Each structure stands twice: as structure tokens, then as C-alpha cells.
Amino acid sequence: MPAQSRVAGGPGAEYTAADISVLKGLEAVRKRPGMYVQGGTGVDGYHQLLTEIIDNAIDEGTAGFADEIHVIMHADGSATVTDNGRGIPVDMMASEGRPAIEVIFTELHAGGKFGQGAYKVSGGLHGVGSSVVNALSTYLDVTVNKGGKLHHIRFEQGVVTTPLEVLGDTPGDVQWATKVSFHPDAGVFKEFDNQFSYDRIRGRLRELAYLTGLKIVVRDERTGLHAGEVREEVFYEQGGIANFARALVTDDTKLLYDQPIVMRGTHSDVIVEVAFIHANTYASDNILTYANMIRTRDGGTPLTGFKTAYTRILNKYAKDKNMIKSGNPVPSGDDLLEGIYCVVSVQLGEPQFESQAKVKLLNSEAQTAVNAIVGEKFSEFLEENPKVGKTIVEKAAEAARAREAARKARDIVRRSNPLENDDLPGKLADCSSQDPAESELFIVEGISAGGSAKGGRERRFQAILPLRGKILNVEKAELNKILKNAEIRALIAAIGAGVEGTGDRMHFDLSNLRYHKIVIMTDADMDGGHIATLLLTFFYRYMRPVVEAGYLYIAQPPLYRITVGREKKGTYLYDENALKIAVAAANKEGKKYDIQRFKGLGEMNADQLWDTTMNPETRAMKRVGIEDLIVANEVFEDLMGNEVAPRKLFIQENARFAEISV
């Protein structure tokens, strides 16, 4: 939906101290950050800080007071968010004896979302989010353009260090109303390198541009991280939610019809927007849900409402039109949803989330509203567009036939290989520990590497599974073919949790996972990168909870060993740059050196492999985590699709994924 004209200082409701109400308490945030931010002190919690500030700016836009937002990631690790809305109130709060802006950033539950002056719909909690960000930042600076003056206040670790002050008249080139700059506290977030992921933030802002119609600019000034280039992108998506659903399908040739189906309406004060389109793919879980512009990753009531209405209407339509031939299996709910790419967005006054992390909406009225509007609008659409309706039903019928074929294939697999019994593949060298939390599975490439890994491992908690060559490309294969592949069957059996994303054909249960560290350990060359890519595609499509739980890793074996002078052990090096530095240092000291290039893991002896790649005390591993479905879809379509160039570039860069964090 196109955005209305909105500018800073424009007409509309005044935003003053009278609109701010307070519920006390900020002291516990630094002590127990996990209670207030999704992901606690890890990478998710770190990014949640920036997300909260962005959400507050978005609220000004969706309320009709702003139309442009800028997000900047600075070279020093800090971030800045600006919007051209009304500006945070800077007048005094009579009940607090302090400026409203100070209260907003120092008290939990203080903001423009609680009193009579509240936004009708809101994603962030202007006060909960703002104060938590403040508490968990080394510093936080707020500058407000209001009444022709620039007002400024500064906090350090949640405490006011520069009280509210007037800097002077607003310069003519200042187009924003509120500017918030902050630096997450490295003393709180200790688990990674304390840098915002551009892809992750970019994906979130791209979503918001589709959902709101706002102009959003993202800029990355971290030149040291990005080959000397400052990146900047502008998102302005007037096509709205229809274009969003369309963008989820990255391969035009797979579309089953041309334009997304769009449904809008309001039911009991809940605003509903739904858009979906079908493609010739096998996935049935590409449904994104949003509540007040916040991505609810676990869905909740809007998702239930959509699936209920969609399957009910489509089943009725197929039955009324006699589209399912006698003797063919009746499509299940998963069959009806196969190949769908969908966005469900609801806006409501008082959203009730499962937690502050906002991953699941609980409001029953949202389910009722989505059910009612989708039921009415989708039924009308099918009657008015019978050709599209027939295409969707035929896709579901094909999925039902494939499900039946997969069931038969599963029976064959069950009889011939231990996917669904207690047996483990013979080539698995298992560990003795029965505790998944301490157990590790290394997936290695070939017999040679498998031998070194088996000899070097710690048998108590490390298991080795050698694979022969490249596994099947599951992006292009049907389930029955996937389940017949010997290497994939061995992988499924070793992991022990089943297969996800296939409806009632198979079942995935994370609680049955036998290892909480699953490590892809392949050679550091193009073939190894390709094998890693194939494995990652399999995990993403059929064991995604493993990735989401943070249990999937990529080993980082060294490329070189340099021995300088008379030293015996040598130094292991992981990239070309490190080698150049080591050689330069040896030359400077006038010492002789010997360089060993490891072309494969099989060239290392067991002790070397343990020291460099498997020893928990000395190894380096990358944890794989795909945070944004849009980015993930783009990456995997590029990697596993028909275009060679993007796949080759990916492999050469050795597993740079949509979101990989150490």
C-alpha cells in the first residue's frame, strides 16, 4: 500500500510529555539481559538492539508522521537510526520531574504506546525497547529536531551523563526529527565479534519497506570489513505486500501464475493483509507472518487463521468442482500448501506476544480476523479466476500423489536401511557418550579424511561419518529419490531426528537429535566447498531446526603449515594473507622456512587434524544460522539453481552464507 505524504513537523497529533506514562524498573536489564532481548547476550540479542530502535522509527511512519528512515552502521561498531517524524518529546513530565526523553530511555514501559495518546498499532514498545537498548549500550546519544531547535541527551550504560541540552538552532540541512546513535556494550555481548550483520539488517529493512511503503535507506560505513567500499541501498516498495510475496520466489520460471493473490480487510479492528503466489517447488513452509510489522517467526494465531481458511476454501472448491479424480489420494493440508509463498500481516491495537522476543502472536482476535477475511476473499477469487483455481488444485493433487509415492518409498527404505529404527550406519564411528549436549558428529569427505579423523578424534564425545563423494542435490530432487540415496540415508540415520518439512511423509523431532554439534568438515578447495554447499542445502530444506537451534557448524581446517628455522611443530595458517605475513616475518629475520600446503584433510595425520580442527581448545569453527528467509532463498536458489556463475563464486569464497556467525 503506497505511503501517504508524511514529513517532520507536519500536521497531526502533537507528541508531548502528556502522552508518556511510566511503569518503573530498569535495574535488572544489565544483570539479566536474556529476560528483555531475544537471544540474550549472543548474536541475536546484539541485533535485537538495533531492531528495537528501528521499530520505534517505523511506528512513527505507520502512524502517519514519517515517511523516511535512515539506518547507518558505523566503522566503530556503533549504529544510528533517524526518522523524519514528530521527534521524541523533550518537555518536562510533571509526574516525574524530568524531561520525557530521559524517562523514555531510563524507565521500562515508558513510552507513547501505553496512554490515551498511544499509537493505534505499534511494533516496538517505545520505552521498553529504548530503555533496554540504553541499558545494554556503552553509550547512547539522542538528538531531537523540535521547535526549530536541536535538543541532545547522552547516556552511558543506561545512566544520564549529559542531561538534556539545547545545541542551538536546527541547521537547514537537517531533514530528520529524531536521531538515535548507540554502541552495544562489548562487556555484555561477549560471544562473538560485536559487529552488525549487513545482510541481516538489510533483510529486515527490506521487509519493512514492503510492509509499510516507507522509504528506508541503509548505509554501511565499515570500510575495513568490506574491501574499502561503503555500501548504501534504498528500499521504497510501493507495490507493498503483493511485491513482497512475489519477491520470495527468486526463479520466475517456476511461477504457476503471473500475479500474487492479494486479500485485504478489517475485522473487529484488526487490519489484515495477505498476499500469496504458488511456484513449482516442494516447500510448504514459506509463509511469513507479521504483527504490527514485527516478524513473528513462530507464527501464532494469524498463521493458524490463514491455514484454516485457505485449506477449508480450497478443499471445498476442489470438491464442488469435482477436481480430484476417483482413486487418487485426497490432498492433505500440507499438500494444499505445497509451493506457496505467502505473507500474512496483521495490525492490531494491543498485540500479545509469547515473550518480549515477539516470535509468536497470541491474540485470538487475529486468528478470527484472518480466518474471516481470507475465507471470504479467497472464495470470491476462486470463483472469479477459475483458471488459477484449477492450477492451484492440480498442484495440490500432484503433491498428494507424490506423498503417496514417498510413503511407498519410505517403506522400501525402512526395510532396506535403518532410517526409522535403532540401527546406525556401519561406516559411522560413533562416540561412547550418550549425552547429546556434549556429543559431536563430524561429517567428512571420503575414506582418507575419515581415517585421519577417526584416528585423531576424542572417542568419548566425537563421532565420525565419512561420505563418499558429493551427495544428492536435494534442491532439484523429489522426496522419494532423496530417501533412496545411500549417503543421505546414512546421514539421517546417524543424526537420529528424522526429516522435517515433508508433512506426514516423515517426521522431524529435535529432541531425538543425537549430537548438539554437527560439523561439516570438508577440504578447503572447490570440491570441498561444493560438498559443503550440498550438505547445507539438505540441512536447510529438511533439517532446518538443527540450523535454527545453532547445532550446525563448518570446520575451519588450515590451508598451510609454515616451519621457520629449527622449530619442529610449525604454525598453522588459515588463509593466504596469514601466509604472506608469516613469510615476510621470516624473511625479515633472515630465517629459512618450509611451507606445507594441505590440499585435503587426508594429507594431515591424526595428530595434526586433532590439533588444528577437532580439539575444542584450539579449533576454529563457524556456526551456521540463516536468519532471513528472503536472503536464504536467494542464496540457495543461486547455489542450487541452473545458473553456474553465482554457484561458482559462492564455492570460491568458501561458504559465505546468508548469515554465518562464529
XYZ file of C-alpha atoms in Angstrom:
662
model
C 0.000 0.000 0.000
C 1.580 3.333 -1.025
C 2.651 5.545 1.844
C 0.860 8.823 2.488
C 2.817 12.087 2.466
C 4.457 12.421 5.882
C 7.068 14.967 6.903
C 8.708 16.078 10.132
C 6.749 18.788 11.865
C 3.724 18.235 9.617
C 0.079 18.319 10.678
C -1.246 15.679 13.027
C -1.435 14.772 16.670
C 1.019 16.530 18.968
C 3.502 14.224 20.723
C 4.272 15.705 24.133
C 5.146 14.667 27.682
C 1.449 14.256 28.427
C 1.453 11.212 26.112
C 4.099 9.365 28.160
C 3.204 7.061 31.063
C 5.645 5.169 33.306
C 5.959 1.691 34.785
C 9.126 1.633 36.923
C 12.163 -0.559 36.693
C 15.392 -0.743 34.669
C 17.848 -2.154 37.183
C 17.585 -5.819 36.175
C 18.271 -5.351 32.464
C 22.068 -5.423 32.593
C 22.011 -8.239 35.130
C 19.606 -10.455 33.159
C 19.540 -9.241 29.531
C 18.045 -12.528 28.355
C 14.755 -11.574 30.007
C 14.448 -8.495 27.811
C 16.041 -9.228 24.442
C 15.662 -12.183 22.110
C 18.911 -14.137 22.052
C 20.280 -12.745 25.314
C 23.959 -11.843 25.024
C 24.516 -13.715 21.756
C 24.329 -12.590 18.151
C 20.510 -12.483 18.185
C 20.391 -10.251 21.241
C 23.035 -7.972 19.772
C 20.978 -7.409 16.624
C 17.774 -7.060 18.623
C 19.075 -3.754 20.000
C 19.195 -2.193 16.551
C 15.879 -3.808 15.652
C 14.167 -2.143 18.634
C 15.359 1.331 17.625
C 14.326 0.697 14.016
C 10.883 -0.482 15.142
C 10.319 2.748 17.053
C 11.105 4.759 13.924
C 8.782 2.537 11.896
C 5.976 3.211 14.382
C 6.225 6.932 13.600
C 5.855 6.063 9.932
C 2.918 3.675 10.213
C 1.141 6.200 12.455
C 1.366 8.701 9.598
C 4.037 11.056 10.929
C 7.157 9.998 8.999
C 7.931 8.778 5.509
C 11.716 8.309 5.521
C 14.061 6.347 7.780
C 17.851 6.030 7.632
C 19.918 3.275 9.268
C 23.709 3.605 9.408
C 26.255 1.044 10.606
C 29.436 2.932 11.518
C 33.045 1.806 11.274
C 33.476 1.755 15.064
C 30.652 -0.767 15.559
C 28.010 1.777 16.528
C 24.735 2.392 14.689
C 22.481 5.373 14.007
C 18.765 5.466 13.187
C 16.940 8.613 12.056
C 13.317 9.317 11.133
C 11.537 12.452 9.950
C 8.566 12.089 12.286
C 7.479 14.326 15.140
C 10.568 13.997 17.315
C 10.668 12.377 20.755
C 9.101 14.677 23.383
C 11.619 16.889 25.181
C 9.245 18.762 27.505
C 9.014 18.023 31.220
C 6.884 15.226 32.641
C 5.045 16.649 35.622
C 4.694 13.242 37.283
C 8.435 12.522 37.030
C 10.055 15.931 37.314
C 12.286 15.010 34.356
C 12.198 15.540 30.586
C 10.091 12.946 28.778
C 13.029 11.909 26.599
C 15.051 10.989 29.695
C 12.187 8.951 31.114
C 11.712 7.073 27.829
C 15.327 5.924 27.802
C 15.726 5.140 31.517
C 12.441 3.548 32.597
C 10.899 0.296 31.397
C 7.378 0.612 29.998
C 7.683 4.359 29.486
C 6.590 5.413 26.023
C 3.954 6.548 23.600
C 2.291 3.131 23.463
C 0.550 2.991 26.817
C -1.635 6.055 27.424
C -4.544 7.634 25.555
C -2.093 9.230 23.132
C -0.838 5.793 22.098
C -0.277 4.696 18.521
C -3.233 2.717 17.206
C -0.825 -0.013 16.201
C 2.775 -0.399 17.275
C 5.588 -2.852 16.679
C 8.240 -1.607 19.073
C 7.462 -0.637 22.641
C 8.826 2.895 22.731
C 10.328 2.750 26.206
C 10.697 -0.993 26.721
C 12.876 -1.237 23.616
C 14.530 2.160 24.027
C 15.446 1.717 27.674
C 16.726 -1.828 27.168
C 18.941 -0.680 24.301
C 20.206 2.123 26.525
C 20.950 -0.234 29.414
C 22.937 -2.626 27.207
C 24.980 0.004 25.340
C 28.320 1.578 26.152
C 26.724 4.878 25.188
C 23.511 6.112 23.625
C 23.095 9.592 22.117
C 19.719 11.062 21.200
C 19.311 14.274 19.216
C 15.840 15.685 18.538
C 14.882 18.341 15.997
C 11.862 20.000 17.564
C 10.540 23.563 17.529
C 13.384 24.771 15.321
C 15.991 23.690 17.909
C 18.308 20.712 18.278
C 17.957 19.000 21.663
C 20.547 16.473 22.858
C 20.948 13.969 25.693
C 23.612 11.298 26.294
C 23.616 8.106 28.352
C 26.380 5.667 29.265
C 25.385 2.145 30.325
C 21.875 3.437 30.957
C 22.858 6.412 33.109
C 22.476 10.052 32.045
C 25.922 11.609 31.571
C 24.892 14.682 29.569
C 21.490 15.980 30.700
C 19.084 17.295 28.103
C 20.549 20.387 26.462
C 19.756 22.689 23.553
C 22.545 22.662 20.985
C 21.160 25.606 19.041
C 19.030 26.332 16.005
C 18.364 23.465 13.602
C 20.648 23.718 10.537
C 18.884 23.872 7.202
C 20.323 20.564 6.011
C 18.843 18.556 8.906
C 15.877 16.656 7.489
C 15.312 14.269 10.379
C 13.340 14.761 13.592
C 14.898 12.061 15.804
C 18.416 10.635 15.653
C 19.478 7.788 17.956
C 23.103 6.609 17.978
C 24.360 3.807 20.210
C 27.182 1.304 20.659
C 26.307 -2.127 22.110
C 28.359 -2.890 25.198
C 31.104 -5.406 24.376
C 31.200 -6.286 28.060
C 27.649 -7.605 27.776
C 27.862 -9.213 24.322
C 30.968 -11.379 24.661
C 30.068 -14.355 22.477
C 31.082 -13.067 19.015
C 32.933 -10.284 17.178
C 30.471 -7.484 18.038
C 29.605 -6.428 14.509
C 26.198 -5.972 12.950
C 25.462 -8.254 10.008
C 24.683 -6.133 6.970
C 22.693 -8.926 5.324
C 20.596 -9.457 8.429
C 19.759 -5.764 8.909
C 19.267 -5.300 5.176
C 16.781 -8.167 5.097
C 14.767 -6.703 7.965
C 14.659 -3.240 6.358
C 13.656 -4.703 3.028
C 10.742 -6.462 4.733
C 9.661 -3.216 6.383
C 9.763 -1.327 3.094
C 7.351 -3.855 1.588
C 5.057 -3.783 4.610
C 4.917 -0.027 5.203
C 5.519 1.810 1.941
C 8.153 3.921 3.722
C 11.407 4.977 2.097
C 14.205 3.255 4.020
C 17.911 3.873 3.433
C 20.593 1.555 4.844
C 24.271 2.519 4.819
C 27.320 0.501 5.865
C 30.411 2.598 6.600
C 32.605 -0.255 7.853
C 35.191 0.102 5.094
C 37.681 -2.156 6.856
C 35.208 -5.033 6.697
C 34.072 -4.636 3.121
C 37.097 -4.147 0.882
C 37.117 -0.372 1.143
C 33.570 0.067 -0.126
C 30.809 1.976 1.629
C 27.532 0.247 0.826
C 24.220 2.057 0.600
C 20.834 0.811 -0.564
C 17.434 2.466 -0.803
C 14.238 0.453 -0.321
C 10.998 2.002 -1.488
C 8.381 -0.616 -2.352
C 5.091 0.988 -3.357
C 3.857 -2.379 -4.614
C 3.537 -3.378 -0.978
C 2.731 -6.849 0.238
C 1.986 -8.211 -3.256
C 5.528 -7.442 -4.372
C 6.792 -8.931 -1.108
C 5.176 -12.303 -1.805
C 6.407 -12.160 -5.381
C 9.971 -11.435 -4.228
C 10.050 -14.654 -2.178
C 10.147 -16.615 -5.441
C 13.535 -15.902 -6.976
C 13.101 -18.055 -10.088
C 10.452 -16.624 -12.445
C 10.284 -19.831 -14.453
C 8.780 -21.699 -11.500
C 5.697 -19.486 -11.074
C 2.370 -21.245 -11.658
C 0.553 -17.986 -12.468
C 1.574 -14.386 -13.076
C 0.399 -12.167 -10.222
C 0.098 -12.700 -6.448
C -3.360 -13.130 -4.938
C -3.982 -10.252 -2.520
C -6.608 -10.040 0.227
C -7.208 -7.026 2.473
C -9.796 -6.183 5.053
C -10.599 -5.158 8.615
C -12.411 -7.341 11.110
C -13.116 -6.267 14.709
C -10.467 -3.510 14.475
C -7.810 -5.948 13.215
C -6.331 -4.876 9.878
C -5.412 -7.865 7.715
C -3.283 -8.031 4.567
C -2.447 -11.320 2.885
C -0.651 -11.993 -0.385
C 0.472 -15.305 -1.839
C 1.614 -16.901 -5.063
C 2.406 -20.514 -5.996
C 5.521 -21.917 -7.612
C 6.583 -25.324 -8.833
C 8.540 -26.179 -5.675
C 8.101 -28.713 -2.885
C 8.305 -26.500 0.202
C 5.127 -25.787 2.179
C 6.579 -23.574 4.902
C 7.338 -20.353 3.034
C 4.725 -18.371 4.957
C 5.950 -15.216 6.663
C 3.778 -13.687 9.369
C 3.952 -10.175 10.788
C 2.171 -8.489 13.671
C 2.415 -4.697 13.624
C 5.363 -5.027 11.217
C 7.232 -7.371 13.590
C 8.232 -10.732 12.110
C 6.646 -13.467 14.229
C 8.926 -16.360 13.325
C 6.813 -18.948 15.121
C 3.607 -17.653 13.543
C 0.921 -17.842 16.154
C -2.761 -17.070 15.704
C -2.552 -15.277 12.304
C -0.800 -18.298 10.780
C -3.424 -20.643 12.205
C -6.174 -18.412 10.866
C -4.661 -18.343 7.391
C -4.035 -22.086 7.116
C -7.519 -22.886 8.417
C -9.284 -20.616 5.939
C -7.028 -21.419 2.980
C -7.307 -25.204 3.271
C -11.051 -25.053 4.021
C -11.852 -22.917 0.988
C -9.530 -24.784 -1.391
C -10.850 -28.188 -0.301
C -14.424 -27.033 -0.771
C -13.633 -25.558 -4.187
C -11.939 -28.762 -5.378
C -14.849 -30.869 -4.121
C -17.536 -28.623 -5.615
C -15.787 -28.650 -8.996
C -15.062 -32.427 -8.910
C -11.347 -31.807 -9.461
C -9.968 -34.801 -7.522
C -10.218 -37.927 -9.648
C -11.639 -41.085 -8.137
C -8.938 -43.388 -6.816
C -6.414 -40.597 -6.277
C -5.354 -39.615 -2.747
C -7.181 -36.652 -1.218
C -4.795 -33.692 -0.705
C -3.788 -33.101 2.904
C -3.213 -29.688 4.438
C 0.489 -29.863 3.563
C -0.355 -30.897 0.001
C -2.625 -27.877 -0.396
C 0.137 -25.591 0.870
C 2.947 -27.082 -1.211
C 4.664 -24.469 -3.352
C 3.013 -21.489 -1.659
C 4.951 -18.278 -0.970
C 2.881 -16.152 1.345
C 2.980 -13.044 3.540
C 0.389 -12.544 6.291
C 0.360 -9.165 8.022
C -1.952 -8.076 10.829
C -2.165 -4.784 12.682
C -3.966 -4.546 15.989
C -4.126 -2.269 18.991
C -2.780 -4.416 21.821
C -0.679 -7.294 20.485
C 0.016 -10.077 22.957
C 3.278 -11.849 22.197
C 4.531 -15.046 23.748
C 7.545 -13.110 25.076
C 9.470 -9.862 24.622
C 11.208 -11.652 21.745
C 7.906 -11.321 19.823
C 8.303 -14.586 17.896
C 4.666 -15.644 18.268
C 1.392 -13.683 18.408
C -1.251 -14.953 20.832
C -4.283 -12.705 20.183
C -7.318 -14.858 19.349
C -8.978 -11.940 17.540
C -6.131 -12.014 14.998
C -6.918 -15.640 14.142
C -10.621 -14.831 13.803
C -9.919 -11.821 11.592
C -7.519 -13.615 9.241
C -9.832 -16.626 9.028
C -12.824 -14.455 8.149
C -11.117 -12.223 5.588
C -9.165 -14.965 3.814
C -12.242 -17.192 3.796
C -14.376 -14.518 2.142
C -11.809 -13.043 -0.265
C -10.211 -16.316 -1.385
C -13.593 -17.872 -2.123
C -14.517 -14.859 -4.259
C -11.174 -15.002 -6.060
C -11.510 -18.676 -6.992
C -14.974 -18.157 -8.443
C -13.765 -15.189 -10.480
C -10.488 -16.820 -11.589
C -11.229 -20.500 -12.338
C -8.058 -20.988 -14.384
C -5.833 -20.044 -11.434
C -8.019 -22.096 -9.097
C -7.590 -25.163 -11.280
C -3.811 -24.648 -11.368
C -3.594 -24.490 -7.563
C -5.737 -27.598 -7.089
C -3.742 -29.552 -9.677
C -0.552 -28.637 -7.834
C -2.060 -29.963 -4.581
C -3.237 -33.158 -6.295
C 0.262 -33.710 -7.662
C 1.663 -33.221 -4.155
C -0.783 -35.808 -2.807
C 0.338 -38.332 -5.419
C 3.987 -37.599 -4.572
C 3.209 -38.068 -0.882
C 1.734 -41.479 -1.590
C 4.761 -42.407 -3.702
C 7.041 -41.207 -0.910
C 5.174 -43.361 1.591
C 5.867 -46.396 -0.561
C 9.499 -45.337 -0.959
C 9.754 -44.908 2.798
C 8.519 -48.443 3.307
C 11.239 -49.654 0.958
C 13.847 -47.626 2.816
C 12.597 -48.865 6.172
C 13.016 -52.447 5.052
C 16.430 -51.930 3.456
C 18.129 -49.274 5.575
C 17.828 -48.044 9.158
C 16.181 -44.642 8.787
C 13.431 -45.328 11.262
C 14.828 -47.964 13.600
C 17.583 -48.085 16.156
C 20.342 -49.313 13.812
C 23.148 -46.969 12.808
C 25.065 -46.948 9.509
C 28.071 -49.263 9.548
C 30.562 -46.599 8.451
C 29.668 -44.377 11.419
C 32.415 -44.345 14.058
C 30.197 -43.357 16.964
C 31.221 -41.816 20.275
C 30.725 -43.517 23.620
C 28.858 -40.625 25.259
C 25.064 -40.859 25.374
C 24.688 -37.147 26.179
C 23.732 -35.147 23.035
C 24.810 -31.884 24.693
C 28.473 -32.949 24.699
C 28.442 -35.194 21.608
C 29.820 -34.037 18.248
C 29.342 -35.526 14.770
C 31.979 -34.728 12.133
C 30.765 -35.264 8.572
C 33.892 -35.816 6.488
C 34.660 -36.213 2.815
C 35.895 -39.633 1.769
C 37.653 -42.610 3.317
C 41.083 -40.950 3.591
C 39.879 -37.981 5.629
C 37.657 -40.328 7.593
C 40.688 -42.382 8.606
C 42.610 -39.348 9.873
C 39.555 -38.054 11.700
C 38.868 -41.407 13.354
C 42.481 -41.641 14.475
C 42.627 -38.103 15.808
C 39.263 -37.777 17.499
C 38.383 -37.943 21.165
C 36.346 -41.152 21.097
C 34.357 -40.288 24.199
C 32.381 -37.437 22.606
C 33.360 -37.223 18.912
C 31.763 -39.346 16.167
C 32.902 -39.545 12.535
C 30.689 -40.132 9.481
C 32.602 -40.399 6.176
C 30.608 -39.705 3.000
C 31.521 -40.950 -0.444
C 31.791 -38.039 -2.849
C 29.113 -35.422 -3.423
C 25.672 -36.102 -2.009
C 22.463 -35.668 -3.978
C 21.371 -32.105 -4.814
C 18.108 -32.099 -2.824
C 17.057 -28.727 -4.261
C 16.195 -30.454 -7.530
C 15.073 -33.897 -6.311
C 11.749 -35.319 -5.145
C 11.491 -36.819 -1.690
C 11.275 -40.442 -2.785
C 14.536 -40.055 -4.724
C 16.156 -38.299 -1.763
C 15.237 -41.120 0.607
C 16.728 -43.719 -1.739
C 20.147 -42.014 -1.729
C 22.550 -44.083 0.394
C 24.618 -41.156 1.706
C 21.560 -39.171 2.755
C 20.024 -42.225 4.404
C 23.235 -42.735 6.381
C 23.225 -39.076 7.404
C 19.591 -39.184 8.564
C 20.159 -42.401 10.493
C 23.275 -41.082 12.229
C 21.635 -37.829 13.294
C 18.577 -39.692 14.532
C 15.886 -36.989 14.376
C 14.115 -37.759 11.092
C 13.318 -35.368 8.251
C 11.497 -32.039 8.521
C 9.358 -30.064 6.090
C 7.624 -33.034 4.467
C 4.285 -33.146 6.227
C 3.122 -36.595 7.206
C 5.611 -38.243 4.873
C 8.315 -38.149 7.527
C 8.662 -36.515 10.924
C 11.464 -34.460 12.467
C 11.905 -34.328 16.237
C 14.744 -32.152 17.520
C 14.561 -33.844 20.920
C 15.819 -37.068 19.287
C 18.951 -35.384 17.937
C 21.978 -37.491 18.891
C 24.560 -34.681 18.643
C 24.352 -30.998 19.548
C 27.332 -30.172 17.380
C 27.099 -31.374 13.790
C 30.262 -30.298 11.989
C 30.725 -30.266 8.216
C 34.448 -30.937 7.718
C 35.440 -30.873 4.040
C 38.583 -29.980 2.122
C 39.370 -26.277 1.683
C 39.082 -26.417 -2.112
C 36.338 -26.035 -4.709
C 35.163 -29.652 -4.462
C 35.047 -29.413 -0.685
C 33.094 -26.181 -0.920
C 30.616 -27.810 -3.285
C 30.099 -30.755 -0.939
C 29.585 -28.350 1.962
C 27.035 -26.450 -0.115
C 25.106 -29.624 -0.921
C 25.066 -30.601 2.750
C 23.921 -27.145 3.824
C 21.123 -27.243 1.276
C 19.978 -30.569 2.714
C 20.024 -29.255 6.287
C 18.216 -26.069 5.290
C 15.452 -27.862 3.404
C 14.958 -30.972 5.541
C 16.555 -30.368 8.967
C 16.105 -26.631 9.379
C 15.506 -26.840 13.179
C 19.106 -28.051 13.514
C 20.270 -24.798 11.922
C 17.820 -22.651 13.889
C 18.925 -24.252 17.170
C 22.565 -23.403 16.431
C 23.729 -27.022 16.190
C 25.268 -26.906 12.693
C 28.910 -25.864 12.203
C 31.546 -25.684 9.483
C 35.066 -26.755 10.434
C 37.934 -24.437 9.529
C 40.955 -26.601 8.674
C 44.236 -24.799 7.944
C 45.488 -24.285 4.412
C 49.190 -24.132 5.297
C 51.791 -25.005 7.884
C 54.967 -22.948 7.997
C 58.060 -24.127 9.857
C 60.606 -21.378 10.497
C 64.218 -22.053 11.454
C 64.666 -25.042 13.739
C 61.177 -25.160 15.180
C 59.546 -28.572 14.852
C 55.818 -28.098 15.282
C 55.378 -25.123 12.991
C 52.498 -22.697 12.748
C 49.191 -23.463 11.064
C 47.750 -20.760 8.801
C 44.179 -20.460 7.588
C 44.391 -18.064 4.628
C 46.732 -16.565 2.038
C 47.115 -13.295 3.902
C 48.344 -15.029 7.055
C 50.885 -16.927 4.940
C 52.210 -13.714 3.375
C 52.633 -12.153 6.819
C 54.474 -15.217 8.164
C 56.797 -15.384 5.140
C 57.546 -11.677 5.382
C 58.400 -12.054 9.078
C 60.747 -14.977 8.373
C 62.472 -13.082 5.567
C 62.891 -10.043 7.780
C 64.645 -12.177 10.403
C 66.733 -13.897 7.735
C 65.479 -17.344 8.690
C 64.826 -20.289 6.416
C 61.299 -21.602 6.282
C 59.365 -24.535 4.908
C 55.743 -24.312 3.732
C 53.368 -27.263 3.623
C 50.137 -26.814 1.632
C 47.266 -29.026 2.771
C 45.309 -29.919 -0.356
C 42.961 -32.121 1.615
C 42.178 -33.315 5.112
C 43.557 -36.720 4.178
C 47.049 -35.192 3.899
C 47.058 -34.430 7.631
C 47.972 -37.100 10.089
C 45.663 -37.785 13.007
C 47.563 -35.573 15.456
C 47.602 -32.631 13.048
C 43.891 -32.908 12.397
C 43.166 -33.025 16.136
C 45.387 -30.034 16.912
C 44.063 -27.813 14.127
C 40.461 -28.750 13.505
C 38.967 -31.042 16.147
C 40.422 -30.053 19.531
C 37.794 -27.883 21.291
C 40.605 -25.923 22.961
C 42.369 -24.867 19.739
C 39.994 -25.291 16.782
C 38.044 -22.616 14.916
C 34.521 -23.387 13.697
C 31.785 -21.320 12.107
C 28.245 -21.709 13.377
C 25.667 -21.649 10.584
C 22.455 -19.707 11.164
C 20.060 -18.495 8.463
C 18.122 -15.568 9.891
C 16.239 -14.125 6.928
C 14.101 -16.297 4.695
C 14.357 -13.878 1.786
C 18.152 -13.819 1.847
C 18.272 -17.570 2.410
C 16.002 -18.251 -0.550
C 18.134 -16.034 -2.784
C 21.342 -17.749 -1.706
C 20.126 -21.333 -2.081
C 18.361 -20.632 -5.383
C 21.633 -19.173 -6.686
C 23.674 -22.078 -5.392
C 21.479 -24.955 -6.449
C 19.720 -23.453 -9.481
C 20.646 -23.608 -13.140
C 22.932 -20.549 -13.224
C 26.589 -21.580 -12.923
C 28.218 -18.186 -12.195
C 26.662 -17.452 -8.775
C 27.318 -21.013 -7.610
C 30.961 -20.878 -8.694
C 31.504 -17.540 -6.933
C 29.971 -18.948 -3.754
C 32.170 -22.013 -3.737
C 35.297 -19.964 -4.425
C 34.505 -17.775 -1.428
C 34.367 -20.969 0.685
C 30.949 -20.967 2.291
C 29.893 -17.351 2.719
C 26.226 -17.832 3.565
C 23.277 -15.550 4.169
C 24.212 -15.446 7.849
C 27.191 -17.256 9.349
C 28.457 -16.305 12.771
C 31.377 -17.654 14.757
